[in-house]
Amino acid sequence: MGLLEDMIRAQRRLAGPNRPGATVHATTPSLTITSETTATVPSNQARTKIGVGESVTLTVAGGTGTPTWAMSPSQGTLVPTSGASVTYTAPDRANTVTITATAGGSATITFTIVEPSDVSMHRRPNTLGHHTINHASTGLVADVFILPADVSFENCSVQESDVNAVGSGCFQAYYASHPTGHQPNASPSSVGPPDNDTSGSRVSIPDLLDCSSSKCAGGWSWTIPWSFQVGSGAQKQFTSVVQQITITAAGDATISKAGATNTTAYGAASEADPLFSSP
């Protein structure tokens, strides 16, 4: 038995890894995809939740040969469709898109694409209101942000529609018989990047809010539709924002919209931020 075992071992050594009877296993290096948003804010550039119109750079490592790319469903743009790095730009409507890289093997990455959902406003620091002494008047300069805050909408624009005011208290009858709009901008306003990870995407121009009336306990409001679009694409309404004015019997006036607010007493000194007189 000892001699037979020695002969078997010798035959195995002679076969070796590349001789008849040997098996060689070849492996393809595994593929990995990394993603980086063009927008640097929000700071998580590896996120796979992106806003409509957002762009990301996709890079594949591993595999063999020249990588090819495909997306499913075919929503948005993928340029080019081969090579180690490509750019994916999200479509103008919400969707879930999976992108596949193939190079001797395959890897996938899935993006959740979201539309604007809401508007947030904040009174701009170091700005004045808009008031005339001994008038029921007030105003504010509001910076405008588009939510959600965890994506960027910097390739979008937004626009308000005009609607008529609805009165309450002593103003109810007046506004019922006097259609009064709120004079929105005639053209869409571009949206820039967020200020920080929690701000939302900043609209390029502020909202100037003001009102003037007589002493009277009541008020009026507009429920304003807001729409977004990507590039020159079709507009789509995504929310409605209430702009509210309240006047007290003493003539104090309050104006508010999407979280921004200002109250001015009837007898307060006159003030007018320069932005109210801008063309």
Tab-separated table of C-alpha atoms in Angstrom:
chain	number	residue	atom	x	y	z
A	1	MET	CA	0.000	0.000	0.000
A	2	GLY	CA	2.857	2.350	0.700
A	3	LEU	CA	4.280	1.985	-2.831
A	4	LEU	CA	0.840	2.515	-4.458
A	5	GLU	CA	0.226	5.726	-2.507
A	6	ASP	CA	3.647	7.072	-3.499
A	7	MET	CA	2.851	6.443	-7.192
A	8	ILE	CA	-0.489	8.322	-6.936
A	9	ARG	CA	1.193	11.305	-5.306
A	10	ALA	CA	3.840	11.384	-8.023
A	11	GLN	CA	1.188	11.409	-10.780
A	12	ARG	CA	-0.579	14.358	-9.122
A	13	ARG	CA	2.673	16.309	-8.938
A	14	LEU	CA	3.384	15.626	-12.616
A	15	ALA	CA	-0.096	16.837	-13.633
A	16	GLY	CA	0.487	20.210	-11.943
A	17	PRO	CA	-1.982	23.122	-12.150
A	18	ASN	CA	-1.684	23.567	-15.938
A	19	ARG	CA	-1.399	19.948	-17.066
A	20	PRO	CA	-4.162	17.590	-18.193
A	21	GLY	CA	-6.329	16.596	-15.293
A	22	ALA	CA	-5.914	19.953	-13.429
A	23	THR	CA	-8.806	22.467	-13.055
A	24	VAL	CA	-8.084	26.260	-13.144
A	25	HIS	CA	-10.763	28.627	-11.787
A	26	ALA	CA	-10.685	32.183	-13.289
A	27	THR	CA	-12.549	34.916	-11.408
A	28	THR	CA	-13.820	38.296	-12.665
A	29	PRO	CA	-13.042	41.175	-10.329
A	30	SER	CA	-16.335	42.253	-8.736
A	31	LEU	CA	-17.888	45.563	-9.891
A	32	THR	CA	-18.684	48.431	-7.583
A	33	ILE	CA	-20.463	51.690	-8.437
A	34	THR	CA	-19.838	54.944	-6.609
A	35	SER	CA	-22.073	57.980	-6.969
A	36	GLU	CA	-21.384	61.685	-6.400
A	37	THR	CA	-23.981	64.426	-6.802
A	38	THR	CA	-23.024	67.537	-8.744
A	39	ALA	CA	-24.621	69.613	-5.988
A	40	THR	CA	-22.237	70.011	-3.055
A	41	VAL	CA	-25.106	70.854	-0.674
A	42	PRO	CA	-26.662	68.838	0.907
A	43	SER	CA	-23.255	67.630	2.038
A	44	ASN	CA	-23.997	63.924	1.535
A	45	GLN	CA	-22.921	63.670	-2.098
A	46	ALA	CA	-23.191	59.879	-2.032
A	47	ARG	CA	-26.967	60.002	-1.436
A	48	THR	CA	-29.273	58.110	-3.764
A	49	LYS	CA	-32.302	60.296	-3.032
A	50	ILE	CA	-32.124	63.160	-5.526
A	51	GLY	CA	-34.328	66.002	-6.694
A	52	VAL	CA	-35.920	66.262	-10.120
A	53	GLY	CA	-33.333	67.599	-12.552
A	54	GLU	CA	-30.380	66.729	-10.286
A	55	SER	CA	-27.198	65.299	-11.814
A	56	VAL	CA	-24.840	62.673	-10.408
A	57	THR	CA	-21.534	61.247	-11.600
A	58	LEU	CA	-21.379	57.450	-11.545
A	59	THR	CA	-18.035	55.624	-11.549
A	60	VAL	CA	-17.523	51.876	-11.813
A	61	ALA	CA	-14.509	49.941	-10.605
A	62	GLY	CA	-13.554	46.296	-11.189
A	63	GLY	CA	-14.783	43.975	-13.888
A	64	THR	CA	-13.174	43.387	-17.264
A	65	GLY	CA	-13.355	45.324	-20.502
A	66	THR	CA	-15.110	48.626	-21.140
A	67	PRO	CA	-18.166	49.090	-18.900
A	68	THR	CA	-21.544	49.676	-20.532
A	69	TRP	CA	-24.460	51.341	-18.784
A	70	ALA	CA	-28.239	51.107	-18.926
A	71	MET	CA	-31.160	52.436	-16.886
A	72	SER	CA	-34.592	51.077	-16.086
A	73	PRO	CA	-37.047	52.606	-16.557
A	74	SER	CA	-35.592	54.937	-19.185
A	75	GLN	CA	-36.268	58.155	-17.289
A	76	GLY	CA	-33.752	61.000	-17.341
A	77	THR	CA	-30.492	60.986	-19.287
A	78	LEU	CA	-27.364	58.850	-19.035
A	79	VAL	CA	-24.316	60.257	-20.860
A	80	PRO	CA	-22.288	58.528	-22.181
A	81	THR	CA	-23.510	54.939	-22.105
A	82	SER	CA	-20.047	53.372	-21.893
A	83	GLY	CA	-16.843	54.076	-20.012
A	84	ALA	CA	-15.668	54.129	-16.436
A	85	SER	CA	-17.646	57.295	-15.543
A	86	VAL	CA	-21.024	58.574	-16.731
A	87	THR	CA	-23.422	61.348	-15.728
A	88	TYR	CA	-27.026	60.629	-14.834
A	89	THR	CA	-29.518	63.513	-14.819
A	90	ALA	CA	-32.859	62.860	-13.159
A	91	PRO	CA	-36.143	63.413	-15.039
A	92	ASP	CA	-38.613	66.184	-14.236
A	93	ARG	CA	-41.050	63.917	-12.395
A	94	ALA	CA	-40.767	61.634	-9.377
A	95	ASN	CA	-39.644	58.082	-10.112
A	96	THR	CA	-37.388	55.236	-9.031
A	97	VAL	CA	-34.620	54.463	-11.540
A	98	THR	CA	-32.094	51.620	-11.421
A	99	ILE	CA	-28.828	52.009	-13.332
A	100	THR	CA	-26.739	48.958	-14.259
A	101	ALA	CA	-23.061	48.826	-15.173
A	102	THR	CA	-21.847	45.735	-17.044
A	103	ALA	CA	-18.190	44.757	-17.516
A	104	GLY	CA	-17.706	40.992	-17.336
A	105	GLY	CA	-20.192	41.124	-14.496
A	106	SER	CA	-22.760	43.662	-13.379
A	107	ALA	CA	-23.548	46.081	-10.564
A	108	THR	CA	-26.594	48.264	-9.951
A	109	ILE	CA	-27.499	51.460	-8.137
A	110	THR	CA	-31.041	52.710	-7.572
A	111	PHE	CA	-32.096	56.366	-7.291
A	112	THR	CA	-35.260	57.683	-5.681
A	113	ILE	CA	-36.215	60.902	-7.475
A	114	VAL	CA	-38.459	63.361	-5.645
A	115	GLU	CA	-40.390	66.481	-6.618
A	116	PRO	CA	-40.704	69.664	-4.548
A	117	SER	CA	-43.202	69.159	-1.748
A	118	ASP	CA	-43.466	72.427	0.183
A	119	VAL	CA	-42.280	76.014	0.642
A	120	SER	CA	-40.577	77.510	3.681
A	121	MET	CA	-39.983	81.239	4.194
A	122	HIS	CA	-37.851	83.126	6.696
A	123	ARG	CA	-37.647	86.844	7.259
A	124	ARG	CA	-34.329	87.989	5.813
A	125	PRO	CA	-31.957	89.129	8.573
A	126	ASN	CA	-31.155	92.834	8.830
A	127	THR	CA	-34.044	93.972	6.643
A	128	LEU	CA	-36.773	96.483	7.428
A	129	GLY	CA	-40.516	96.065	7.227
A	130	HIS	CA	-42.948	98.264	5.297
A	131	HIS	CA	-45.053	100.575	7.473
A	132	THR	CA	-46.399	104.099	7.551
A	133	ILE	CA	-46.964	105.599	11.000
A	134	ASN	CA	-50.619	105.749	12.041
A	135	HIS	CA	-51.666	103.323	9.323
A	136	ALA	CA	-52.658	99.683	9.678
A	137	SER	CA	-49.680	98.497	7.663
A	138	THR	CA	-46.787	96.077	7.818
A	139	GLY	CA	-44.445	94.108	5.601
A	140	LEU	CA	-41.347	91.942	5.445
A	141	VAL	CA	-38.664	90.635	3.104
A	142	ALA	CA	-38.770	86.834	3.047
A	143	ASP	CA	-36.148	84.404	1.785
A	144	VAL	CA	-37.836	81.467	0.087
A	145	PHE	CA	-36.761	77.815	0.248
A	146	ILE	CA	-38.102	74.761	-1.560
A	147	LEU	CA	-38.461	71.508	0.385
A	148	PRO	CA	-37.578	68.714	1.047
A	149	ALA	CA	-34.212	69.845	2.358
A	150	ASP	CA	-32.288	66.609	1.788
A	151	VAL	CA	-32.009	67.050	-2.006
A	152	SER	CA	-31.186	69.919	-4.360
A	153	PHE	CA	-33.671	71.563	-6.736
A	154	GLU	CA	-31.120	73.939	-8.238
A	155	ASN	CA	-32.065	72.933	-11.786
A	156	CYS	CA	-35.705	73.908	-11.216
A	157	SER	CA	-37.746	77.088	-11.257
A	158	VAL	CA	-40.947	77.899	-9.364
A	159	GLN	CA	-43.914	80.162	-9.943
A	160	GLU	CA	-47.006	81.296	-8.080
A	161	SER	CA	-50.444	81.527	-9.664
A	162	ASP	CA	-52.693	84.489	-8.996
A	163	VAL	CA	-55.858	84.001	-6.964
A	164	ASN	CA	-58.356	86.359	-5.387
A	165	ALA	CA	-58.365	87.262	-1.720
A	166	VAL	CA	-60.940	85.946	0.733
A	167	GLY	CA	-61.913	88.396	3.476
A	168	SER	CA	-62.850	87.804	7.107
A	169	GLY	CA	-64.409	89.978	9.796
A	170	CYS	CA	-64.975	93.529	8.640
A	171	PHE	CA	-63.220	92.748	5.312
A	172	GLN	CA	-65.412	89.822	4.323
A	173	ALA	CA	-68.016	91.751	2.343
A	174	TYR	CA	-65.424	93.965	0.638
A	175	TYR	CA	-63.340	91.128	-0.792
A	176	ALA	CA	-66.460	89.161	-1.743
A	177	SER	CA	-67.422	91.972	-4.136
A	178	HIS	CA	-63.922	93.239	-5.086
A	179	PRO	CA	-61.742	90.519	-6.694
A	180	THR	CA	-58.188	91.259	-5.574
A	181	GLY	CA	-55.144	89.219	-6.576
A	182	HIS	CA	-51.763	89.198	-4.875
A	183	GLN	CA	-49.699	90.194	-7.950
A	184	PRO	CA	-47.235	87.295	-8.335
A	185	ASN	CA	-44.207	87.436	-10.611
A	186	ALA	CA	-45.118	87.069	-14.266
A	187	SER	CA	-42.356	84.551	-14.986
A	188	PRO	CA	-40.828	81.617	-13.064
A	189	SER	CA	-38.100	82.286	-10.498
A	190	SER	CA	-34.984	80.147	-10.675
A	191	VAL	CA	-34.000	77.984	-7.731
A	192	GLY	CA	-30.434	77.870	-6.458
A	193	PRO	CA	-28.659	75.389	-4.209
A	194	PRO	CA	-29.523	74.987	-0.523
A	195	ASP	CA	-27.742	77.171	2.022
A	196	ASN	CA	-27.048	74.174	4.243
A	197	ASP	CA	-28.221	70.639	4.974
A	198	THR	CA	-31.512	71.743	6.553
A	199	SER	CA	-32.488	74.932	4.693
A	200	GLY	CA	-34.053	73.625	1.488
A	201	SER	CA	-33.134	75.005	-1.943
A	202	ARG	CA	-33.091	78.816	-2.028
A	203	VAL	CA	-35.219	80.664	-4.590
A	204	SER	CA	-33.132	83.276	-6.388
A	205	ILE	CA	-35.261	86.276	-5.399
A	206	PRO	CA	-36.990	87.113	-2.089
A	207	ASP	CA	-40.722	87.466	-1.589
A	208	LEU	CA	-41.797	91.016	-0.697
A	209	LEU	CA	-44.894	90.945	1.516
A	210	ASP	CA	-46.785	94.045	2.584
A	211	CYS	CA	-50.252	95.364	3.290
A	212	SER	CA	-51.965	98.618	4.206
A	213	SER	CA	-55.496	99.212	5.471
A	214	SER	CA	-57.607	101.098	7.948
A	215	LYS	CA	-58.361	100.179	11.552
A	216	CYS	CA	-60.821	97.317	11.391
A	217	ALA	CA	-61.020	93.931	13.115
A	218	GLY	CA	-60.628	91.369	10.367
A	219	GLY	CA	-58.302	90.388	7.581
A	220	TRP	CA	-57.893	88.654	4.247
A	221	SER	CA	-55.878	85.836	2.741
A	222	TRP	CA	-54.839	84.153	-0.481
A	223	THR	CA	-54.396	80.412	-0.898
A	224	ILE	CA	-51.715	80.488	-3.588
A	225	PRO	CA	-50.878	77.538	-5.875
A	226	TRP	CA	-47.142	76.957	-6.421
A	227	SER	CA	-45.770	75.108	-9.442
A	228	PHE	CA	-42.311	73.872	-10.407
A	229	GLN	CA	-40.646	73.016	-13.687
A	230	VAL	CA	-37.279	71.629	-14.769
A	231	GLY	CA	-35.701	73.675	-17.536
A	232	SER	CA	-38.354	74.524	-20.114
A	233	GLY	CA	-40.459	71.490	-19.204
A	234	ALA	CA	-44.104	71.498	-18.232
A	235	GLN	CA	-45.136	73.083	-14.957
A	236	LYS	CA	-46.712	71.023	-12.188
A	237	GLN	CA	-48.400	72.301	-9.039
A	238	PHE	CA	-46.794	70.891	-5.907
A	239	THR	CA	-48.395	72.812	-3.027
A	240	SER	CA	-50.540	75.776	-1.993
A	241	VAL	CA	-49.251	78.479	0.342
A	242	VAL	CA	-51.452	80.741	2.454
A	243	GLN	CA	-50.589	84.447	2.649
A	244	GLN	CA	-52.526	85.904	5.586
A	245	ILE	CA	-53.146	89.480	6.760
A	246	THR	CA	-54.784	90.266	10.096
A	247	ILE	CA	-55.807	93.751	11.284
A	248	THR	CA	-56.924	94.539	14.834
A	249	ALA	CA	-59.447	97.142	15.918
A	250	ALA	CA	-56.493	99.167	17.235
A	251	GLY	CA	-54.859	99.110	13.786
A	252	ASP	CA	-52.013	96.682	14.501
A	253	ALA	CA	-51.207	94.661	11.381
A	254	THR	CA	-49.747	91.168	10.979
A	255	ILE	CA	-48.630	89.533	7.752
A	256	SER	CA	-47.504	85.906	7.434
A	257	LYS	CA	-46.629	83.404	4.743
A	258	ALA	CA	-45.068	79.920	4.876
A	259	GLY	CA	-43.551	80.495	8.324
A	260	ALA	CA	-42.350	84.097	7.863
A	261	THR	CA	-44.256	86.719	9.856
A	262	ASN	CA	-44.143	90.337	11.009
A	263	THR	CA	-46.428	92.458	13.195
A	264	THR	CA	-46.318	96.253	13.286
A	265	ALA	CA	-48.181	98.496	15.735
A	266	TYR	CA	-50.400	101.232	14.311
A	267	GLY	CA	-48.334	104.042	15.838
A	268	ALA	CA	-44.872	102.554	15.167
A	269	ALA	CA	-42.354	104.704	13.315
A	270	SER	CA	-42.471	104.546	9.544
A	271	GLU	CA	-40.017	102.215	7.818
A	272	ALA	CA	-39.526	100.811	4.344
A	273	ASP	CA	-36.853	98.371	3.304
A	274	PRO	CA	-35.126	99.548	0.081
A	275	LEU	CA	-36.140	96.312	-1.636
A	276	PHE	CA	-39.765	97.479	-1.671
A	277	SER	CA	-38.833	100.311	-4.010
A	278	SER	CA	-36.650	98.182	-6.300
A	279	PRO	CA	-37.817	97.895	-9.905
